[in-house]
């Protein structure tokens, strides 16, 4: 079973989702780096230093943003690490972190919606840029970029779990407060009393 370094009280599904986000961003980053290094993953109409810098910066920024999702299940999402100037050692605002994460998820939903619309509407089909040449490159592009569709939903779900945990909506075992259907010493098994009709 996969072990995650999540704070106590974090639901297991939220910890797994948070750890999945940086992983689902990696394939698109590898595709962009391969394109920058000249691998035959796509055809570039006007290759140059600017295009290369853009691809590398986009890859680094995307991975850093994806990595921030782990803060929603780790200690540095509750207290800023001491090594950070000005804010080190201070508590992270629950509302601020949740709002930032949900706005990020909204932005990802908007990007997915726009690119889906642009693809089906044929926008930019003949413009200068990067184009796939043949079915192999097309399949490779889809395999590398389709995992990004999960980024927005995963981020939104983890943000909601973070907010619930920080505001006391989950107890120390990761279950909702007031849910007496489960025994204290067991995980995921209904208590015998919950099965008896009253």
PDB file of C-alpha atoms in Angstrom:
ATOM      1  CA  UNK A   1       0.000   0.000   0.000  1.00  0.00           C
ATOM      2  CA  UNK A   2       1.316   3.448  -0.902  1.00  0.00           C
ATOM      3  CA  UNK A   3       2.443   5.505   2.095  1.00  0.00           C
ATOM      4  CA  UNK A   4       1.809   9.255   2.069  1.00  0.00           C
ATOM      5  CA  UNK A   5       3.270  11.845   4.400  1.00  0.00           C
ATOM      6  CA  UNK A   6       0.036  13.596   5.274  1.00  0.00           C
ATOM      7  CA  UNK A   7      -1.039  15.288   8.477  1.00  0.00           C
ATOM      8  CA  UNK A   8      -3.202  13.359  10.955  1.00  0.00           C
ATOM      9  CA  UNK A   9      -6.868  13.901  10.237  1.00  0.00           C
ATOM     10  CA  UNK A  10      -6.327  14.132   6.476  1.00  0.00           C
ATOM     11  CA  UNK A  11      -8.630  11.714   4.654  1.00  0.00           C
ATOM     12  CA  UNK A  12      -6.623   9.090   2.783  1.00  0.00           C
ATOM     13  CA  UNK A  13      -8.301   9.958  -0.520  1.00  0.00           C
ATOM     14  CA  UNK A  14      -7.236  13.614  -0.115  1.00  0.00           C
ATOM     15  CA  UNK A  15      -3.639  12.625   0.606  1.00  0.00           C
ATOM     16  CA  UNK A  16      -3.549  10.355  -2.457  1.00  0.00           C
ATOM     17  CA  UNK A  17      -5.145  13.047  -4.640  1.00  0.00           C
ATOM     18  CA  UNK A  18      -2.656  15.689  -3.458  1.00  0.00           C
ATOM     19  CA  UNK A  19       0.280  13.388  -4.184  1.00  0.00           C
ATOM     20  CA  UNK A  20      -1.146  12.537  -7.611  1.00  0.00           C
ATOM     21  CA  UNK A  21      -1.250  16.152  -8.812  1.00  0.00           C
ATOM     22  CA  UNK A  22       2.534  16.668  -9.291  1.00  0.00           C
ATOM     23  CA  UNK A  23       2.697  13.261 -11.000  1.00  0.00           C
ATOM     24  CA  UNK A  24      -0.003  14.023 -13.579  1.00  0.00           C
ATOM     25  CA  UNK A  25       1.800  17.226 -14.595  1.00  0.00           C
ATOM     26  CA  UNK A  26       5.093  15.447 -15.339  1.00  0.00           C
ATOM     27  CA  UNK A  27       4.191  13.870 -18.737  1.00  0.00           C
ATOM     28  CA  UNK A  28       3.328  17.225 -20.349  1.00  0.00           C
ATOM     29  CA  UNK A  29       6.550  18.693 -18.936  1.00  0.00           C
ATOM     30  CA  UNK A  30       8.585  15.839 -20.382  1.00  0.00           C
ATOM     31  CA  UNK A  31       6.866  16.402 -23.754  1.00  0.00           C
ATOM     32  CA  UNK A  32       7.771  20.125 -23.711  1.00  0.00           C
ATOM     33  CA  UNK A  33      11.387  19.443 -22.695  1.00  0.00           C
ATOM     34  CA  UNK A  34      11.669  16.806 -25.442  1.00  0.00           C
ATOM     35  CA  UNK A  35      10.339  19.352 -27.940  1.00  0.00           C
ATOM     36  CA  UNK A  36      12.883  21.912 -26.704  1.00  0.00           C
ATOM     37  CA  UNK A  37      15.719  19.408 -27.082  1.00  0.00           C
ATOM     38  CA  UNK A  38      14.688  18.684 -30.676  1.00  0.00           C
ATOM     39  CA  UNK A  39      13.053  15.288 -30.228  1.00  0.00           C
ATOM     40  CA  UNK A  40      10.532  14.460 -32.988  1.00  0.00           C
ATOM     41  CA  UNK A  41       7.448  14.863 -30.778  1.00  0.00           C
ATOM     42  CA  UNK A  42       5.998  17.690 -32.900  1.00  0.00           C
ATOM     43  CA  UNK A  43       6.811  20.128 -35.682  1.00  0.00           C
ATOM     44  CA  UNK A  44       7.756  23.686 -34.691  1.00  0.00           C
ATOM     45  CA  UNK A  45       7.209  26.334 -37.375  1.00  0.00           C
ATOM     46  CA  UNK A  46       9.588  28.923 -35.969  1.00  0.00           C
ATOM     47  CA  UNK A  47      12.040  27.359 -33.492  1.00  0.00           C
ATOM     48  CA  UNK A  48      14.202  29.761 -31.561  1.00  0.00           C
ATOM     49  CA  UNK A  49      15.601  30.734 -28.189  1.00  0.00           C
ATOM     50  CA  UNK A  50      12.361  32.474 -27.147  1.00  0.00           C
ATOM     51  CA  UNK A  51      10.314  29.336 -27.808  1.00  0.00           C
ATOM     52  CA  UNK A  52      12.807  27.200 -25.899  1.00  0.00           C
ATOM     53  CA  UNK A  53      12.837  29.522 -22.881  1.00  0.00           C
ATOM     54  CA  UNK A  54       9.026  29.642 -22.891  1.00  0.00           C
ATOM     55  CA  UNK A  55       8.751  25.824 -22.925  1.00  0.00           C
ATOM     56  CA  UNK A  56      11.221  25.416 -20.048  1.00  0.00           C
ATOM     57  CA  UNK A  57       9.726  28.207 -17.911  1.00  0.00           C
ATOM     58  CA  UNK A  58       6.196  26.864 -18.483  1.00  0.00           C
ATOM     59  CA  UNK A  59       7.321  23.384 -17.435  1.00  0.00           C
ATOM     60  CA  UNK A  60       9.019  24.605 -14.240  1.00  0.00           C
ATOM     61  CA  UNK A  61       6.131  26.902 -13.249  1.00  0.00           C
ATOM     62  CA  UNK A  62       3.509  24.193 -13.885  1.00  0.00           C
ATOM     63  CA  UNK A  63       5.387  21.664 -11.761  1.00  0.00           C
ATOM     64  CA  UNK A  64       5.922  24.161  -8.927  1.00  0.00           C
ATOM     65  CA  UNK A  65       2.214  25.059  -8.918  1.00  0.00           C
ATOM     66  CA  UNK A  66       1.293  21.371  -8.918  1.00  0.00           C
ATOM     67  CA  UNK A  67       3.721  20.775  -6.035  1.00  0.00           C
ATOM     68  CA  UNK A  68       1.899  23.415  -3.953  1.00  0.00           C
ATOM     69  CA  UNK A  69      -1.061  21.024  -3.764  1.00  0.00           C
ATOM     70  CA  UNK A  70       0.976  18.960  -1.296  1.00  0.00           C
ATOM     71  CA  UNK A  71       0.816  21.914   1.100  1.00  0.00           C
ATOM     72  CA  UNK A  72      -2.868  21.166   1.553  1.00  0.00           C
ATOM     73  CA  UNK A  73      -2.013  17.857   3.254  1.00  0.00           C
ATOM     74  CA  UNK A  74       1.403  18.624   4.769  1.00  0.00           C
ATOM     75  CA  UNK A  75       2.572  20.709   7.736  1.00  0.00           C
ATOM     76  CA  UNK A  76       3.925  23.538   5.552  1.00  0.00           C
ATOM     77  CA  UNK A  77       0.339  24.162   4.487  1.00  0.00           C
ATOM     78  CA  UNK A  78      -0.511  25.083   8.076  1.00  0.00           C
ATOM     79  CA  UNK A  79       2.660  26.895   9.183  1.00  0.00           C
ATOM     80  CA  UNK A  80       5.078  28.585   6.772  1.00  0.00           C
ATOM     81  CA  UNK A  81       8.547  26.957   6.905  1.00  0.00           C
ATOM     82  CA  UNK A  82      10.963  28.979   9.083  1.00  0.00           C
ATOM     83  CA  UNK A  83      13.431  29.406   6.227  1.00  0.00           C
ATOM     84  CA  UNK A  84      11.020  31.670   4.348  1.00  0.00           C
ATOM     85  CA  UNK A  85      11.731  35.393   4.840  1.00  0.00           C
ATOM     86  CA  UNK A  86       9.068  37.576   6.519  1.00  0.00           C
ATOM     87  CA  UNK A  87       6.443  34.805   6.904  1.00  0.00           C
ATOM     88  CA  UNK A  88       8.562  31.915   8.245  1.00  0.00           C
ATOM     89  CA  UNK A  89       6.996  30.296  11.312  1.00  0.00           C
ATOM     90  CA  UNK A  90       3.671  32.102  10.924  1.00  0.00           C
ATOM     91  CA  UNK A  91       0.413  30.170  10.507  1.00  0.00           C
ATOM     92  CA  UNK A  92      -1.022  29.869   7.016  1.00  0.00           C
ATOM     93  CA  UNK A  93      -4.445  31.449   6.691  1.00  0.00           C
ATOM     94  CA  UNK A  94      -7.009  28.698   6.151  1.00  0.00           C
ATOM     95  CA  UNK A  95      -9.237  31.016   4.156  1.00  0.00           C
ATOM     96  CA  UNK A  96      -6.315  32.343   2.097  1.00  0.00           C
ATOM     97  CA  UNK A  97      -4.957  28.892   1.218  1.00  0.00           C
ATOM     98  CA  UNK A  98      -8.411  27.535   0.411  1.00  0.00           C
ATOM     99  CA  UNK A  99      -9.310  30.567  -1.711  1.00  0.00           C
ATOM    100  CA  UNK A 100      -6.020  30.425  -3.624  1.00  0.00           C
ATOM    101  CA  UNK A 101      -6.442  26.694  -4.279  1.00  0.00           C
ATOM    102  CA  UNK A 102     -10.054  27.041  -5.422  1.00  0.00           C
ATOM    103  CA  UNK A 103      -9.182  29.969  -7.712  1.00  0.00           C
ATOM    104  CA  UNK A 104      -6.376  27.830  -9.127  1.00  0.00           C
ATOM    105  CA  UNK A 105      -8.830  25.009  -9.757  1.00  0.00           C
ATOM    106  CA  UNK A 106     -11.260  27.464 -11.381  1.00  0.00           C
ATOM    107  CA  UNK A 107      -8.442  28.725 -13.629  1.00  0.00           C
ATOM    108  CA  UNK A 108      -7.619  25.169 -14.644  1.00  0.00           C
ATOM    109  CA  UNK A 109     -11.285  24.467 -15.448  1.00  0.00           C
ATOM    110  CA  UNK A 110     -11.376  27.656 -17.555  1.00  0.00           C
ATOM    111  CA  UNK A 111      -8.192  26.688 -19.438  1.00  0.00           C
ATOM    112  CA  UNK A 112      -9.519  23.207 -20.153  1.00  0.00           C
ATOM    113  CA  UNK A 113     -12.795  24.706 -21.370  1.00  0.00           C
ATOM    114  CA  UNK A 114     -11.056  27.220 -23.622  1.00  0.00           C
ATOM    115  CA  UNK A 115      -8.635  24.726 -25.161  1.00  0.00           C
ATOM    116  CA  UNK A 116     -11.444  22.205 -25.709  1.00  0.00           C
ATOM    117  CA  UNK A 117     -13.517  24.862 -27.442  1.00  0.00           C
ATOM    118  CA  UNK A 118     -10.540  26.032 -29.518  1.00  0.00           C
ATOM    119  CA  UNK A 119      -9.741  22.474 -30.593  1.00  0.00           C
ATOM    120  CA  UNK A 120     -13.300  21.684 -31.679  1.00  0.00           C
ATOM    121  CA  UNK A 121     -13.849  25.091 -33.281  1.00  0.00           C
ATOM    122  CA  UNK A 122     -10.614  24.776 -35.256  1.00  0.00           C
ATOM    123  CA  UNK A 123      -9.180  28.019 -33.848  1.00  0.00           C
ATOM    124  CA  UNK A 124      -5.516  28.525 -34.635  1.00  0.00           C
ATOM    125  CA  UNK A 125      -5.356  25.495 -36.898  1.00  0.00           C
ATOM    126  CA  UNK A 126      -3.297  27.270 -39.587  1.00  0.00           C
ATOM    127  CA  UNK A 127      -1.449  29.699 -37.313  1.00  0.00           C
ATOM    128  CA  UNK A 128       2.288  29.646 -36.714  1.00  0.00           C
ATOM    129  CA  UNK A 129       3.243  27.476 -33.741  1.00  0.00           C
ATOM    130  CA  UNK A 130       3.631  23.822 -32.839  1.00  0.00           C
ATOM    131  CA  UNK A 131       1.841  21.167 -34.888  1.00  0.00           C
ATOM    132  CA  UNK A 132       1.713  17.409 -34.716  1.00  0.00           C
ATOM    133  CA  UNK A 133       2.713  15.650 -37.900  1.00  0.00           C
ATOM    134  CA  UNK A 134       1.046  12.256 -38.172  1.00  0.00           C
ATOM    135  CA  UNK A 135      -0.857   9.908 -35.903  1.00  0.00           C
ATOM    136  CA  UNK A 136       2.123   8.881 -33.720  1.00  0.00           C
ATOM    137  CA  UNK A 137       2.840  12.462 -32.685  1.00  0.00           C
ATOM    138  CA  UNK A 138      -0.890  13.073 -32.183  1.00  0.00           C
ATOM    139  CA  UNK A 139      -1.249  10.052 -29.880  1.00  0.00           C
ATOM    140  CA  UNK A 140       1.898  11.024 -27.961  1.00  0.00           C
ATOM    141  CA  UNK A 141       0.552  14.558 -27.466  1.00  0.00           C
ATOM    142  CA  UNK A 142      -2.763  13.224 -26.143  1.00  0.00           C
ATOM    143  CA  UNK A 143      -1.089  10.690 -23.825  1.00  0.00           C
ATOM    144  CA  UNK A 144       1.095  13.434 -22.337  1.00  0.00           C
ATOM    145  CA  UNK A 145      -1.575  16.132 -22.016  1.00  0.00           C
ATOM    146  CA  UNK A 146      -4.801  14.252 -21.160  1.00  0.00           C
ATOM    147  CA  UNK A 147      -3.734  13.619 -17.520  1.00  0.00           C
ATOM    148  CA  UNK A 148      -3.876  17.393 -17.010  1.00  0.00           C
ATOM    149  CA  UNK A 149      -7.679  17.157 -17.206  1.00  0.00           C
ATOM    150  CA  UNK A 150      -7.623  15.694 -13.687  1.00  0.00           C
ATOM    151  CA  UNK A 151      -5.609  18.569 -12.193  1.00  0.00           C
ATOM    152  CA  UNK A 152      -8.529  20.945 -11.623  1.00  0.00           C
ATOM    153  CA  UNK A 153     -10.937  18.417 -10.065  1.00  0.00           C
ATOM    154  CA  UNK A 154      -8.215  16.939  -7.833  1.00  0.00           C
ATOM    155  CA  UNK A 155      -7.088  20.375  -6.641  1.00  0.00           C
ATOM    156  CA  UNK A 156     -10.658  21.446  -5.887  1.00  0.00           C
ATOM    157  CA  UNK A 157     -11.385  18.248  -3.924  1.00  0.00           C
ATOM    158  CA  UNK A 158      -8.168  18.507  -1.884  1.00  0.00           C
ATOM    159  CA  UNK A 159      -8.851  22.204  -1.185  1.00  0.00           C
ATOM    160  CA  UNK A 160     -12.302  21.366   0.213  1.00  0.00           C
ATOM    161  CA  UNK A 161     -10.815  18.584   2.372  1.00  0.00           C
ATOM    162  CA  UNK A 162      -8.118  21.013   3.603  1.00  0.00           C
ATOM    163  CA  UNK A 163     -10.749  23.580   4.552  1.00  0.00           C
ATOM    164  CA  UNK A 164     -12.846  20.982   6.381  1.00  0.00           C
ATOM    165  CA  UNK A 165      -9.837  19.658   8.293  1.00  0.00           C
ATOM    166  CA  UNK A 166      -8.587  23.123   9.274  1.00  0.00           C
ATOM    167  CA  UNK A 167     -12.024  24.329  10.361  1.00  0.00           C
ATOM    168  CA  UNK A 168     -12.768  21.183  12.403  1.00  0.00           C
ATOM    169  CA  UNK A 169     -15.217  19.492  10.080  1.00  0.00           C
ATOM    170  CA  UNK A 170     -13.147  16.269  10.283  1.00  0.00           C
ATOM    171  CA  UNK A 171     -12.111  14.609  13.521  1.00  0.00           C
ATOM    172  CA  UNK A 172      -8.596  13.346  14.261  1.00  0.00           C
ATOM    173  CA  UNK A 173      -9.163  10.157  12.258  1.00  0.00           C
ATOM    174  CA  UNK A 174     -10.196  11.962   9.070  1.00  0.00           C
ATOM    175  CA  UNK A 175     -13.920  11.266   9.480  1.00  0.00           C
ATOM    176  CA  UNK A 176     -16.607  13.889   9.717  1.00  0.00           C
ATOM    177  CA  UNK A 177     -17.342  15.046  13.236  1.00  0.00           C
ATOM    178  CA  UNK A 178     -20.532  13.606  14.644  1.00  0.00           C
ATOM    179  CA  UNK A 179     -20.430  10.501  12.447  1.00  0.00           C
ATOM    180  CA  UNK A 180     -20.952   7.716  14.989  1.00  0.00           C
ATOM    181  CA  UNK A 181     -21.391   4.964  12.416  1.00  0.00           C
ATOM    182  CA  UNK A 182     -17.782   3.912  12.874  1.00  0.00           C
ATOM    183  CA  UNK A 183     -15.987   2.310  15.791  1.00  0.00           C
ATOM    184  CA  UNK A 184     -13.108   4.254  17.340  1.00  0.00           C
ATOM    185  CA  UNK A 185     -10.581   1.456  16.956  1.00  0.00           C
ATOM    186  CA  UNK A 186     -11.421   0.469  13.383  1.00  0.00           C
ATOM    187  CA  UNK A 187     -11.187   2.196  10.060  1.00  0.00           C
ATOM    188  CA  UNK A 188     -13.957   1.877   7.558  1.00  0.00           C
ATOM    189  CA  UNK A 189     -16.055  -0.718   9.403  1.00  0.00           C
ATOM    190  CA  UNK A 190     -19.552   0.159  10.565  1.00  0.00           C
ATOM    191  CA  UNK A 191     -20.216  -0.172  14.257  1.00  0.00           C
ATOM    192  CA  UNK A 192     -22.544  -3.010  15.167  1.00  0.00           C
ATOM    193  CA  UNK A 193     -25.025  -0.584  16.708  1.00  0.00           C
ATOM    194  CA  UNK A 194     -25.418   1.256  13.394  1.00  0.00           C
ATOM    195  CA  UNK A 195     -26.739  -1.872  11.704  1.00  0.00           C
ATOM    196  CA  UNK A 196     -29.515  -2.481  14.208  1.00  0.00           C
ATOM    197  CA  UNK A 197     -32.869  -0.873  13.513  1.00  0.00           C
ATOM    198  CA  UNK A 198     -34.056   1.249  16.383  1.00  0.00           C
TER     199      UNK A 198
END
